[in-house]
PDB file of C-alpha atoms in Angstrom:
ATOM      1  CA  MET G  78     113.282  95.704 109.490  1.00 90.00           C
ATOM      2  CA  ARG G  79     110.419  94.127 107.574  1.00 96.00           C
ATOM      3  CA  THR G  80     109.151  95.017 104.119  1.00 98.00           C
ATOM      4  CA  TRP G  81     105.402  95.433 103.652  1.00 98.00           C
ATOM      5  CA  PHE G  82     103.639  95.276 100.282  1.00 98.00           C
ATOM      6  CA  VAL G  83     100.222  96.935 100.552  1.00 98.00           C
ATOM      7  CA  THR G  84      97.706  97.058  97.720  1.00 98.00           C
ATOM      8  CA  GLY G  85      94.921  99.608  97.514  1.00 95.00           C
ATOM      9  CA  GLY G  86      96.816 102.601  98.852  1.00 93.00           C
ATOM     10  CA  THR G  87      94.219 105.188  97.868  1.00 89.00           C
ATOM     11  CA  PRO G  88      94.145 108.030 100.426  1.00 89.00           C
ATOM     12  CA  GLY G  89      91.348 107.655 102.950  1.00 87.00           C
ATOM     13  CA  GLY G  90      91.430 103.863 103.045  1.00 91.00           C
ATOM     14  CA  PHE G  91      92.933 101.085 105.125  1.00 95.00           C
ATOM     15  CA  GLY G  92      95.969 100.795 102.835  1.00 95.00           C
ATOM     16  CA  LEU G  93      97.712 103.978 103.925  1.00 96.00           C
ATOM     17  CA  VAL G  94      96.850 103.268 107.554  1.00 96.00           C
ATOM     18  CA  TYR G  95      98.699  99.953 107.276  1.00 98.00           C
ATOM     19  CA  ALA G  96     101.616 101.737 105.610  1.00 97.00           C
ATOM     20  CA  GLU G  97     101.832 104.398 108.311  1.00 97.00           C
ATOM     21  CA  ALA G  98     101.649 101.815 111.099  1.00 97.00           C
ATOM     22  CA  ALA G  99     104.460  99.818 109.485  1.00 98.00           C
ATOM     23  CA  LEU G 100     106.622 102.933 109.086  1.00 98.00           C
ATOM     24  CA  LYS G 101     105.973 103.926 112.687  1.00 97.00           C
ATOM     25  CA  GLN G 102     107.451 100.646 113.896  1.00 95.00           C
ATOM     26  CA  GLY G 103     110.563 101.083 111.761  1.00 96.00           C
ATOM     27  CA  ASP G 104     109.643  98.982 108.737  1.00 97.00           C
ATOM     28  CA  GLN G 105     109.722  99.859 105.038  1.00 97.00           C
ATOM     29  CA  VAL G 106     106.715  99.829 102.751  1.00 98.00           C
ATOM     30  CA  VAL G 107     105.696  99.347  99.145  1.00 98.00           C
ATOM     31  CA  VAL G 108     102.305 100.959  98.542  1.00 98.00           C
ATOM     32  CA  THR G 109     100.408 100.444  95.307  1.00 97.00           C
ATOM     33  CA  ALA G 110      97.619 102.526  93.827  1.00 96.00           C
ATOM     34  CA  ARG G 111      95.970 103.099  90.469  1.00 93.00           C
ATOM     35  CA  ARG G 112      96.848 106.797  90.739  1.00 94.00           C
ATOM     36  CA  PRO G 113     100.251 106.971  92.472  1.00 93.00           C
ATOM     37  CA  SER G 114     100.421 110.757  92.032  1.00 93.00           C
ATOM     38  CA  GLU G 115      97.870 110.980  94.874  1.00 93.00           C
ATOM     39  CA  LEU G 116     100.505 109.524  97.221  1.00 95.00           C
ATOM     40  CA  GLN G 117     103.489 111.639  96.209  1.00 92.00           C
ATOM     41  CA  GLU G 118     103.109 114.262  98.916  1.00 92.00           C
ATOM     42  CA  TRP G 119     102.453 111.602 101.561  1.00 95.00           C
ATOM     43  CA  ALA G 120     105.509 109.548 100.560  1.00 95.00           C
ATOM     44  CA  GLU G 121     108.118 112.324 100.370  1.00 93.00           C
ATOM     45  CA  PRO G 122     108.865 112.688 104.120  1.00 94.00           C
ATOM     46  CA  HIS G 123     109.603 108.944 104.395  1.00 94.00           C
ATOM     47  CA  GLY G 124     112.400 108.941 101.822  1.00 94.00           C
ATOM     48  CA  ASP G 125     113.844 105.593 100.779  1.00 95.00           C
ATOM     49  CA  ARG G 126     111.681 103.639 103.208  1.00 96.00           C
ATOM     50  CA  VAL G 127     108.651 104.066 100.942  1.00 97.00           C
ATOM     51  CA  LEU G 128     108.187 102.908  97.372  1.00 97.00           C
ATOM     52  CA  VAL G 129     104.959 103.937  95.632  1.00 97.00           C
ATOM     53  CA  LEU G 130     104.035 101.895  92.570  1.00 97.00           C
ATOM     54  CA  GLN G 131     101.287 102.313  90.003  1.00 96.00           C
ATOM     55  CA  LEU G 132      99.200  99.154  89.988  1.00 97.00           C
ATOM     56  CA  ASP G 133      95.854  97.999  88.709  1.00 96.00           C
ATOM     57  CA  VAL G 134      95.585  94.732  90.635  1.00 97.00           C
ATOM     58  CA  THR G 135      93.272  93.285  87.970  1.00 97.00           C
ATOM     59  CA  ASP G 136      96.165  93.418  85.474  1.00 97.00           C
ATOM     60  CA  ALA G 137      98.229  90.260  86.015  1.00 97.00           C
ATOM     61  CA  GLU G 138     101.295  91.601  84.176  1.00 97.00           C
ATOM     62  CA  GLN G 139     101.313  94.752  86.279  1.00 97.00           C
ATOM     63  CA  VAL G 140     100.995  92.656  89.433  1.00 98.00           C
ATOM     64  CA  ARG G 141     104.024  90.516  88.587  1.00 98.00           C
ATOM     65  CA  ALA G 142     106.056  93.579  87.602  1.00 98.00           C
ATOM     66  CA  ALA G 143     105.187  95.411  90.832  1.00 98.00           C
ATOM     67  CA  VAL G 144     106.153  92.448  93.010  1.00 98.00           C
ATOM     68  CA  ARG G 145     109.389  92.032  91.073  1.00 98.00           C
ATOM     69  CA  THR G 146     110.207  95.731  91.515  1.00 98.00           C
ATOM     70  CA  ALA G 147     109.495  95.542  95.249  1.00 98.00           C
ATOM     71  CA  GLU G 148     111.738  92.513  95.656  1.00 97.00           C
ATOM     72  CA  GLU G 149     114.552  94.117  93.688  1.00 97.00           C
ATOM     73  CA  ARG G 150     114.326  97.318  95.736  1.00 96.00           C
ATOM     74  CA  PHE G 151     114.031  95.843  99.231  1.00 97.00           C
ATOM     75  CA  GLY G 152     115.254  92.269  98.829  1.00 95.00           C
ATOM     76  CA  GLY G 153     111.926  90.579  99.521  1.00 96.00           C
ATOM     77  CA  ILE G 154     108.420  90.919 100.913  1.00 98.00           C
ATOM     78  CA  ASP G 155     107.778  90.025 104.552  1.00 98.00           C
ATOM     79  CA  VAL G 156     104.160  91.169 104.912  1.00 98.00           C
ATOM     80  CA  LEU G 157     101.691  91.156 102.032  1.00 98.00           C
ATOM     81  CA  VAL G 158      98.468  93.064 102.702  1.00 98.00           C
ATOM     82  CA  ASN G 159      95.793  92.394 100.087  1.00 98.00           C
ATOM     83  CA  ASN G 160      93.722  95.487 100.749  1.00 97.00           C
ATOM     84  CA  ALA G 161      92.513  96.565  97.277  1.00 96.00           C
ATOM     85  CA  GLY G 162      88.805  95.940  96.796  1.00 94.00           C
ATOM     86  CA  ARG G 163      85.306  97.406  96.792  1.00 93.00           C
ATOM     87  CA  GLY G 164      81.692  96.475  96.198  1.00 92.00           C
ATOM     88  CA  TRP G 165      78.939  97.536  93.816  1.00 94.00           C
ATOM     89  CA  PHE G 166      75.279  97.338  94.791  1.00 92.00           C
ATOM     90  CA  GLY G 167      72.708  95.249  92.924  1.00 96.00           C
ATOM     91  CA  SER G 168      70.459  92.243  93.434  1.00 97.00           C
ATOM     92  CA  VAL G 169      71.627  88.689  92.780  1.00 98.00           C
ATOM     93  CA  GLU G 170      69.079  88.314  89.987  1.00 98.00           C
ATOM     94  CA  GLY G 171      69.365  91.758  88.481  1.00 97.00           C
ATOM     95  CA  ALA G 172      72.965  92.974  88.814  1.00 97.00           C
ATOM     96  CA  PRO G 173      74.479  93.609  85.356  1.00 96.00           C
ATOM     97  CA  ASP G 174      76.918  90.948  84.139  1.00 96.00           C
ATOM     98  CA  GLU G 175      79.681  93.551  83.983  1.00 96.00           C
ATOM     99  CA  THR G 176      79.194  94.370  87.674  1.00 96.00           C
ATOM    100  CA  ILE G 177      79.357  90.706  88.655  1.00 97.00           C
ATOM    101  CA  ARG G 178      82.585  90.086  86.767  1.00 97.00           C
ATOM    102  CA  ARG G 179      84.166  93.326  87.938  1.00 97.00           C
ATOM    103  CA  THR G 180      83.349  92.416  91.547  1.00 98.00           C
ATOM    104  CA  PHE G 181      85.042  89.028  91.331  1.00 98.00           C
ATOM    105  CA  ASP G 182      87.960  90.322  89.269  1.00 98.00           C
ATOM    106  CA  LEU G 183      88.834  92.906  91.912  1.00 98.00           C
ATOM    107  CA  ASN G 184      87.935  91.160  95.158  1.00 98.00           C
ATOM    108  CA  LEU G 185      89.015  87.594  94.377  1.00 98.00           C
ATOM    109  CA  PHE G 186      90.983  86.994  91.181  1.00 98.00           C
ATOM    110  CA  ALA G 187      93.241  90.014  91.734  1.00 98.00           C
ATOM    111  CA  VAL G 188      94.074  88.737  95.212  1.00 98.00           C
ATOM    112  CA  VAL G 189      94.973  85.371  93.710  1.00 98.00           C
ATOM    113  CA  GLU G 190      97.335  87.067  91.248  1.00 98.00           C
ATOM    114  CA  VAL G 191      99.094  89.059  93.963  1.00 98.00           C
ATOM    115  CA  ILE G 192      99.465  86.023  96.228  1.00 98.00           C
ATOM    116  CA  ARG G 193     100.835  83.861  93.419  1.00 98.00           C
ATOM    117  CA  ALA G 194     103.304  86.582  92.442  1.00 98.00           C
ATOM    118  CA  ALA G 195     104.579  87.139  95.991  1.00 98.00           C
ATOM    119  CA  LEU G 196     104.643  83.573  97.345  1.00 98.00           C
ATOM    120  CA  PRO G 197     107.752  82.272  95.521  1.00 98.00           C
ATOM    121  CA  GLY G 198     109.876  84.955  97.150  1.00 97.00           C
ATOM    122  CA  MET G 199     108.258  84.462 100.561  1.00 98.00           C
ATOM    123  CA  ARG G 200     108.824  80.706 100.400  1.00 97.00           C
ATOM    124  CA  ALA G 201     112.449  81.246  99.390  1.00 95.00           C
ATOM    125  CA  CYS G 202     112.935  83.513 102.417  1.00 93.00           C
ATOM    126  CA  GLY G 203     111.348  80.936 104.700  1.00 95.00           C
ATOM    127  CA  GLY G 204     108.534  82.990 106.156  1.00 95.00           C
ATOM    128  CA  GLY G 205     106.241  85.966 106.115  1.00 97.00           C
ATOM    129  CA  TRP G 206     102.635  87.052 106.502  1.00 98.00           C
ATOM    130  CA  ILE G 207      99.752  87.231 104.061  1.00 98.00           C
ATOM    131  CA  VAL G 208      96.997  89.496 105.392  1.00 98.00           C
ATOM    132  CA  ASN G 209      93.814  89.198 103.357  1.00 98.00           C
ATOM    133  CA  MET G 210      91.305  91.978 103.896  1.00 98.00           C
ATOM    134  CA  SER G 211      87.921  90.304 103.784  1.00 98.00           C
ATOM    135  CA  SER G 212      84.784  91.748 105.373  1.00 97.00           C
ATOM    136  CA  VAL G 213      81.995  90.907 107.788  1.00 97.00           C
ATOM    137  CA  ALA G 214      80.102  90.503 104.488  1.00 96.00           C
ATOM    138  CA  GLY G 215      82.433  87.546 103.833  1.00 97.00           C
ATOM    139  CA  LEU G 216      80.791  85.737 106.759  1.00 97.00           C
ATOM    140  CA  VAL G 217      77.252  87.161 106.776  1.00 97.00           C
ATOM    141  CA  GLY G 218      75.482  87.852 103.485  1.00 95.00           C
ATOM    142  CA  ALA G 219      74.763  91.516 102.766  1.00 92.00           C
ATOM    143  CA  GLN G 220      71.480  92.239 100.983  1.00 94.00           C
ATOM    144  CA  GLY G 221      72.045  94.289  97.851  1.00 96.00           C
ATOM    145  CA  PHE G 222      75.731  93.329  97.854  1.00 95.00           C
ATOM    146  CA  GLY G 223      75.355  89.633  97.091  1.00 97.00           C
ATOM    147  CA  TYR G 224      78.259  89.407  94.675  1.00 98.00           C
ATOM    148  CA  TYR G 225      80.581  91.339  96.972  1.00 97.00           C
ATOM    149  CA  SER G 226      79.608  88.905  99.734  1.00 98.00           C
ATOM    150  CA  ALA G 227      80.136  85.969  97.381  1.00 98.00           C
ATOM    151  CA  ALA G 228      83.621  87.183  96.428  1.00 98.00           C
ATOM    152  CA  LYS G 229      84.558  87.707 100.072  1.00 98.00           C
ATOM    153  CA  PHE G 230      83.109  84.307 101.040  1.00 98.00           C
ATOM    154  CA  ALA G 231      85.343  82.830  98.324  1.00 98.00           C
ATOM    155  CA  LEU G 232      88.334  84.741  99.703  1.00 98.00           C
ATOM    156  CA  GLU G 233      87.609  83.245 103.127  1.00 98.00           C
ATOM    157  CA  GLY G 234      87.642  79.720 101.695  1.00 98.00           C
ATOM    158  CA  LEU G 235      90.749  80.399  99.648  1.00 98.00           C
ATOM    159  CA  SER G 236      92.537  81.729 102.726  1.00 98.00           C
ATOM    160  CA  GLU G 237      91.608  78.649 104.774  1.00 97.00           C
ATOM    161  CA  THR G 238      93.209  76.334 102.241  1.00 98.00           C
ATOM    162  CA  LEU G 239      96.156  78.630 101.589  1.00 98.00           C
ATOM    163  CA  ARG G 240      96.933  78.706 105.307  1.00 98.00           C
ATOM    164  CA  HIS G 241      97.498  74.941 105.392  1.00 98.00           C
ATOM    165  CA  GLU G 242      99.479  74.896 102.158  1.00 98.00           C
ATOM    166  CA  VAL G 243     101.992  77.596 103.092  1.00 98.00           C
ATOM    167  CA  GLU G 244     102.424  76.772 106.782  1.00 97.00           C
ATOM    168  CA  PRO G 245     105.289  74.311 106.099  1.00 97.00           C
ATOM    169  CA  PHE G 246     107.217  77.186 104.488  1.00 97.00           C
ATOM    170  CA  GLY G 247     106.862  79.474 107.502  1.00 97.00           C
ATOM    171  CA  VAL G 248     104.244  81.699 105.848  1.00 98.00           C
ATOM    172  CA  ARG G 249     101.202  82.626 107.922  1.00 98.00           C
ATOM    173  CA  VAL G 250      97.790  83.772 106.713  1.00 98.00           C
ATOM    174  CA  LEU G 251      95.510  86.150 108.593  1.00 98.00           C
ATOM    175  CA  VAL G 252      92.013  87.043 107.386  1.00 98.00           C
ATOM    176  CA  VAL G 253      90.679  90.415 108.534  1.00 98.00           C
ATOM    177  CA  GLU G 254      86.931  91.008 108.602  1.00 98.00           C
ATOM    178  CA  PRO G 255      86.042  94.667 109.220  1.00 96.00           C
ATOM    179  CA  GLY G 256      82.534  95.917 109.741  1.00 90.00           C
ATOM    180  CA  ALA G 257      81.714  99.530 108.844  1.00 82.00           C
ATOM    181  CA  PHE G 258      84.849 101.673 109.203  1.00 82.00           C
ATOM    182  CA  ARG G 259      85.263 105.407 108.702  1.00 85.00           C
ATOM    183  CA  THR G 260      87.186 105.222 105.428  1.00 81.00           C
ATOM    184  CA  LYS G 261      86.160 106.684 102.089  1.00 77.00           C
ATOM    185  CA  ALA G 262      84.614 103.368 101.073  1.00 77.00           C
ATOM    186  CA  PHE G 263      81.060 104.757 101.133  1.00 76.00           C
ATOM    187  CA  ALA G 264      81.925 108.126  99.626  1.00 73.00           C
ATOM    188  CA  GLY G 265      81.501 107.112  95.998  1.00 76.00           C
ATOM    189  CA  PHE G 266      78.012 105.656  96.374  1.00 81.00           C
ATOM    190  CA  GLN G 267      76.285 109.053  96.281  1.00 80.00           C
ATOM    191  CA  ASP G 268      77.010 109.580  92.572  1.00 80.00           C
ATOM    192  CA  GLU G 269      76.903 105.940  91.517  1.00 87.00           C
ATOM    193  CA  PRO G 270      73.821 105.098  89.433  1.00 90.00           C
ATOM    194  CA  VAL G 271      71.482 102.222  90.241  1.00 92.00           C
ATOM    195  CA  ASN G 272      71.930  99.927  87.242  1.00 91.00           C
ATOM    196  CA  GLU G 273      69.513  97.248  88.412  1.00 95.00           C
ATOM    197  CA  THR G 274      68.145  95.243  85.467  1.00 96.00           C
ATOM    198  CA  VAL G 275      65.101  93.772  87.254  1.00 97.00           C
ATOM    199  CA  ASP G 276      62.529  96.408  88.201  1.00 97.00           C
ATOM    200  CA  ALA G 277      61.175  94.382  91.127  1.00 98.00           C
ATOM    201  CA  TYR G 278      64.435  94.901  93.038  1.00 97.00           C
ATOM    202  CA  VAL G 279      64.943  98.591  92.291  1.00 97.00           C
ATOM    203  CA  PRO G 280      63.310  99.806  95.575  1.00 96.00           C
ATOM    204  CA  MET G 281      65.482  97.436  97.607  1.00 96.00           C
ATOM    205  CA  VAL G 282      68.684  98.451  95.828  1.00 96.00           C
ATOM    206  CA  GLU G 283      67.844 102.145  96.090  1.00 95.00           C
ATOM    207  CA  GLY G 284      67.210 101.659  99.802  1.00 95.00           C
ATOM    208  CA  VAL G 285      70.587  99.952 100.239  1.00 93.00           C
ATOM    209  CA  LYS G 286      72.321 102.765  98.384  1.00 92.00           C
ATOM    210  CA  ALA G 287      70.544 105.409 100.480  1.00 92.00           C
ATOM    211  CA  ALA G 288      71.565 103.658 103.708  1.00 90.00           C
ATOM    212  CA  PHE G 289      75.241 103.640 102.699  1.00 86.00           C
ATOM    213  CA  VAL G 290      75.133 107.279 101.619  1.00 88.00           C
ATOM    214  CA  GLU G 291      73.456 108.257 104.892  1.00 85.00           C
ATOM    215  CA  HIS G 292      76.058 106.332 106.928  1.00 80.00           C
ATOM    216  CA  ASP G 293      79.068 107.840 105.160  1.00 81.00           C
ATOM    217  CA  GLY G 294      81.270 109.616 107.701  1.00 75.00           C
ATOM    218  CA  LYS G 295      79.329 108.079 110.595  1.00 81.00           C
ATOM    219  CA  GLN G 296      80.855 104.605 110.534  1.00 79.00           C
ATOM    220  CA  GLU G 297      81.731 103.395 114.019  1.00 88.00           C
ATOM    221  CA  GLY G 298      85.049 101.778 113.113  1.00 85.00           C
ATOM    222  CA  ASP G 299      88.351 103.647 113.533  1.00 92.00           C
ATOM    223  CA  PRO G 300      90.811 102.508 110.815  1.00 94.00           C
ATOM    224  CA  GLU G 301      93.878 103.274 112.952  1.00 95.00           C
ATOM    225  CA  ARG G 302      92.583 101.223 115.873  1.00 96.00           C
ATOM    226  CA  GLY G 303      91.566  98.501 113.448  1.00 97.00           C
ATOM    227  CA  VAL G 304      95.065  98.237 111.983  1.00 97.00           C
ATOM    228  CA  GLN G 305      96.603  98.243 115.466  1.00 97.00           C
ATOM    229  CA  ALA G 306      94.318  95.322 116.358  1.00 98.00           C
ATOM    230  CA  VAL G 307      95.571  93.459 113.279  1.00 98.00           C
ATOM    231  CA  ILE G 308      99.223  94.098 114.185  1.00 98.00           C
ATOM    232  CA  SER G 309      98.557  92.964 117.757  1.00 98.00           C
ATOM    233  CA  ALA G 310      96.995  89.785 116.406  1.00 98.00           C
ATOM    234  CA  MET G 311     100.048  89.157 114.202  1.00 97.00           C
ATOM    235  CA  ASN G 312     102.354  89.661 117.195  1.00 96.00           C
ATOM    236  CA  ALA G 313     100.339  87.464 119.575  1.00 97.00           C
ATOM    237  CA  PRO G 314     102.073  84.350 120.991  1.00 97.00           C
ATOM    238  CA  VAL G 315      99.433  82.291 119.184  1.00 96.00           C
ATOM    239  CA  PRO G 316      98.193  84.462 116.283  1.00 97.00           C
ATOM    240  CA  PRO G 317      94.534  83.973 115.352  1.00 97.00           C
ATOM    241  CA  GLN G 318      93.552  82.719 111.913  1.00 97.00           C
ATOM    242  CA  ARG G 319      91.056  85.549 111.490  1.00 97.00           C
ATOM    243  CA  ILE G 320      89.988  88.692 113.300  1.00 98.00           C
ATOM    244  CA  VAL G 321      86.688  90.568 113.111  1.00 98.00           C
ATOM    245  CA  LEU G 322      87.050  94.338 113.536  1.00 97.00           C
ATOM    246  CA  GLY G 323      84.469  96.579 115.198  1.00 96.00           C
ATOM    247  CA  ASN G 324      81.720  96.133 117.778  1.00 95.00           C
ATOM    248  CA  SER G 325      78.777  95.826 115.407  1.00 92.00           C
ATOM    249  CA  GLY G 326      80.657  93.435 113.139  1.00 95.00           C
ATOM    250  CA  TYR G 327      81.685  91.295 116.089  1.00 97.00           C
ATOM    251  CA  ASP G 328      78.115  91.061 117.382  1.00 97.00           C
ATOM    252  CA  VAL G 329      76.726  90.162 113.953  1.00 96.00           C
ATOM    253  CA  VAL G 330      79.337  87.446 113.392  1.00 98.00           C
ATOM    254  CA  VAL G 331      78.911  85.925 116.854  1.00 98.00           C
ATOM    255  CA  ALA G 332      75.121  85.809 116.377  1.00 97.00           C
ATOM    256  CA  MET G 333      75.564  84.182 112.960  1.00 97.00           C
ATOM    257  CA  HIS G 334      77.825  81.458 114.360  1.00 98.00           C
ATOM    258  CA  GLU G 335      75.578  80.820 117.360  1.00 98.00           C
ATOM    259  CA  ASN G 336      72.487  80.535 115.154  1.00 98.00           C
ATOM    260  CA  ALA G 337      74.305  78.277 112.695  1.00 98.00           C
ATOM    261  CA  LEU G 338      75.506  76.013 115.492  1.00 98.00           C
ATOM    262  CA  ALA G 339      72.000  75.824 117.006  1.00 98.00           C
ATOM    263  CA  GLU G 340      70.525  74.929 113.600  1.00 98.00           C
ATOM    264  CA  LEU G 341      73.243  72.354 112.960  1.00 98.00           C
ATOM    265  CA  ARG G 342      72.563  70.638 116.273  1.00 98.00           C
ATOM    266  CA  ALA G 343      68.786  70.811 115.795  1.00 98.00           C
ATOM    267  CA  ASN G 344      69.195  68.853 112.561  1.00 98.00           C
ATOM    268  CA  GLU G 345      71.863  66.450 113.790  1.00 98.00           C
ATOM    269  CA  LYS G 346      69.620  63.402 113.332  1.00 98.00           C
ATOM    270  CA  LEU G 347      68.958  64.289 109.687  1.00 97.00           C
ATOM    271  CA  SER G 348      72.641  64.948 109.038  1.00 98.00           C
ATOM    272  CA  ARG G 349      73.757  61.646 110.573  1.00 98.00           C
ATOM    273  CA  SER G 350      71.033  59.688 108.750  1.00 98.00           C
ATOM    274  CA  ALA G 351      72.736  60.244 105.381  1.00 97.00           C
ATOM    275  CA  ASP G 352      75.508  57.643 105.867  1.00 96.00           C
ATOM    276  CA  PHE G 353      75.246  53.944 104.969  1.00 96.00           C
TER     277      PHE G 353
END
């Protein structure tokens, strides 16, 4: 029986889908959320196999306390799923400073805190998984969500290095890059104001917001199938380092890589001319 530690357990998101999949295969789960009362009814039927903890992942002290509590309750963490995160719309030039910092605090620095809190125990146990929920926007820039993309790009780079550093201790790292999935991720955009500080970008940002609002509830991705794909990847004889989820996301990422490779080769002479 493995112990999962899943951040971002708000109902309607990937977090609870991971938790339910883990429970279905006989594992036990620690689920964290800012408002744990929302999970009380969900958790009750699972008894002692579920521990719900209040956690604001941007609070380093809370992170360390939650990991410590999980380890004391279940003896260790076998699978860490860094799922907490979200984006705020705005242009690169005109997004408010508060939005920029909040985006990186939640989508990057909080992940760092959780990883650093959980890794000592995972190393001591000699193995485990770290599953970092990135995004297709972590590979292909998303207009109007530049800072979300930047934070996810940074998470991708962090995960690449982390993978090499923890491999000798038996810890594996998987990066998950979903496209648009039918969670509640888009639901809050309807009532969120456009706080763009540069007037020239307001039409673009308003258009981005409108597109997300219009697409809410129509996303092609199925969270349950997405999580099953992740678990299948983890259980593969040779697990991948990353997995893109969803048809549209897959097509966008493949096109990006093919175009990048074509451009790289087209400029090979220039690249090679830079050496002594």
